[in-house]
Amino acid sequence: MPESYESSASRDQSVAEFDSQGRTLGHRLQHALHVTPSLVPLMVLIAAVVVFGLLLGQRFLSPFALTLILQQVQIVGIVALAQSLVILTAGIDLSVGAVMVLSSVVMGQFTFRYGLPPGIAVMSGLLCGALCGLVSGVLVAIVKLPPFIVTLGMWQVVLAGNFLYSRNETIRSQDIEAAAPLLQFFGTRVEIGGAIFTFGVLFMLILAVVLAYALRFTAWGRHVYAVGDDPEAAALSGVNVRGTLISVYVLAGTICAFAGWTLIGRIGSVSPTSGQLANIESITAVVIGGISLFGGRGSILGTLFGALIVGVFTLGLRLAGADPQWTNLLIGILIIAAVAVDQWIRRATV
């Protein structure tokens, strides 16, 4: 009887070990993607660069072409970094594009309509973005309204306020160059080893590094992830959930205002009709970058990679002479694939 029992236990242990070994590779991959969520977008980015490099050669791999990608994605990249903070808390901000444009309009109007020094006008635009974020943050954190509804309403309010305040007037590039070149500061170009960068591109890269550090190595960053993962558990652990949410929305609004300043440098003028697709494009970069729409998991660097992926596909297909709709098709596939991967990882970590 003991021998029979030992034999049965041995067989059960062998089956368990076999089953564990059979699932090891998949579990290791899921664990790696969970710990390093920016790994998938990084691999997609490298693969895209390699493929287009083989197909197009120096037309794509030249320093000018590669830095052109950075210039094209700088606005979306900065707005996507703001969007990332909100999505990490399991929210979403549909007003980021409108806040960006309104902030740029305030900078321009305060300079040319009221005659204020450009420095004060820029600070006023940044304050405008922060106030928009504060309103959204209070409505989400204190009034307990759903982030989707709050920011959808804010998008409409800010968009309408933008057109009413600006009177749908565009401030021309020539006027800005002559009277307030500070507004075009982020459009200033610098050449490094044959590659042309703008201060806007450098700001985007520095901002991504700073936010990545803050989220990973500061208490505030850990609180952001905790609130996104489980706000009730975070509150029981001593996290100030309301304060964290408000700070995230205020910071996101401020970053959008910086994006508005960068937008002036990018297009040269102040236009109330610019940046119409920034909302959707920022969410696209965040999703492709591997940040979970359910909150609590993701990487700022992944968002940067997501924005660059869109830029690589856009420029690569354009140089190849393909129909622009192919870009939309491929980006749509990447979005669906990114969400599918996120669901797969979540099932593995439940």
PDB file of C-alpha atoms in Angstrom, residues 86 89 91-93 95 99 130-158 241-250:
ATOM      1  CA  VAL A  86      -3.821  60.062 -17.174  1.00  0.00           C
ATOM      2  CA  THR A  89      -4.448  56.175 -13.461  1.00  0.00           C
ATOM      3  CA  GLY A  91      -8.521  57.409 -16.877  1.00  0.00           C
ATOM      4  CA  ILE A  92      -8.463  59.057 -20.280  1.00  0.00           C
ATOM      5  CA  ASP A  93      -8.220  62.679 -21.387  1.00  0.00           C
ATOM      6  CA  SER A  95      -9.338  67.307 -24.083  1.00  0.00           C
ATOM      7  CA  VAL A  99      -6.050  72.395 -24.215  1.00  0.00           C
ATOM      8  CA  ALA A 130      -2.656  73.871 -15.747  1.00  0.00           C
ATOM      9  CA  LEU A 131      -6.070  75.382 -14.864  1.00  0.00           C
ATOM     10  CA  CYS A 132      -7.812  73.237 -17.480  1.00  0.00           C
ATOM     11  CA  GLY A 133      -6.148  70.189 -15.967  1.00  0.00           C
ATOM     12  CA  LEU A 134      -7.135  71.319 -12.474  1.00  0.00           C
ATOM     13  CA  VAL A 135     -10.804  71.550 -13.442  1.00  0.00           C
ATOM     14  CA  SER A 136     -10.753  68.046 -14.929  1.00  0.00           C
ATOM     15  CA  GLY A 137      -8.838  66.683 -11.946  1.00  0.00           C
ATOM     16  CA  VAL A 138     -11.273  68.108  -9.405  1.00  0.00           C
ATOM     17  CA  LEU A 139     -14.288  66.774 -11.298  1.00  0.00           C
ATOM     18  CA  VAL A 140     -12.720  63.298 -11.509  1.00  0.00           C
ATOM     19  CA  ALA A 141     -11.120  63.046  -8.066  1.00  0.00           C
ATOM     20  CA  ILE A 142     -13.554  64.948  -5.852  1.00  0.00           C
ATOM     21  CA  VAL A 143     -16.897  65.036  -7.687  1.00  0.00           C
ATOM     22  CA  LYS A 144     -16.278  61.410  -8.773  1.00  0.00           C
ATOM     23  CA  LEU A 145     -17.386  61.859 -12.384  1.00  0.00           C
ATOM     24  CA  PRO A 146     -16.107  59.381 -14.995  1.00  0.00           C
ATOM     25  CA  PRO A 147     -12.899  60.647 -16.699  1.00  0.00           C
ATOM     26  CA  PHE A 148     -14.314  59.911 -20.153  1.00  0.00           C
ATOM     27  CA  ILE A 149     -17.384  62.091 -19.576  1.00  0.00           C
ATOM     28  CA  VAL A 150     -15.434  64.863 -17.835  1.00  0.00           C
ATOM     29  CA  THR A 151     -12.792  65.209 -20.525  1.00  0.00           C
ATOM     30  CA  LEU A 152     -15.333  64.824 -23.329  1.00  0.00           C
ATOM     31  CA  GLY A 153     -17.191  67.787 -21.855  1.00  0.00           C
ATOM     32  CA  MET A 154     -13.948  69.704 -21.296  1.00  0.00           C
ATOM     33  CA  TRP A 155     -12.992  69.084 -24.904  1.00  0.00           C
ATOM     34  CA  GLN A 156     -16.199  70.734 -26.095  1.00  0.00           C
ATOM     35  CA  VAL A 157     -15.928  73.620 -23.609  1.00  0.00           C
ATOM     36  CA  VAL A 158     -12.274  74.333 -24.332  1.00  0.00           C
ATOM     37  CA  VAL A 241      -5.805  59.144  -4.138  1.00  0.00           C
ATOM     38  CA  ARG A 242      -7.527  62.484  -4.658  1.00  0.00           C
ATOM     39  CA  GLY A 243      -4.295  64.450  -4.477  1.00  0.00           C
ATOM     40  CA  THR A 244      -2.546  62.064  -6.843  1.00  0.00           C
ATOM     41  CA  LEU A 245      -5.331  62.248  -9.424  1.00  0.00           C
ATOM     42  CA  ILE A 246      -5.491  66.041  -9.298  1.00  0.00           C
ATOM     43  CA  SER A 247      -1.713  66.334  -9.619  1.00  0.00           C
ATOM     44  CA  VAL A 248      -1.765  64.040 -12.664  1.00  0.00           C
ATOM     45  CA  TYR A 249      -4.417  66.088 -14.466  1.00  0.00           C
ATOM     46  CA  VAL A 250      -2.726  69.402 -13.604  1.00  0.00           C
TER      47      VAL A 250
END
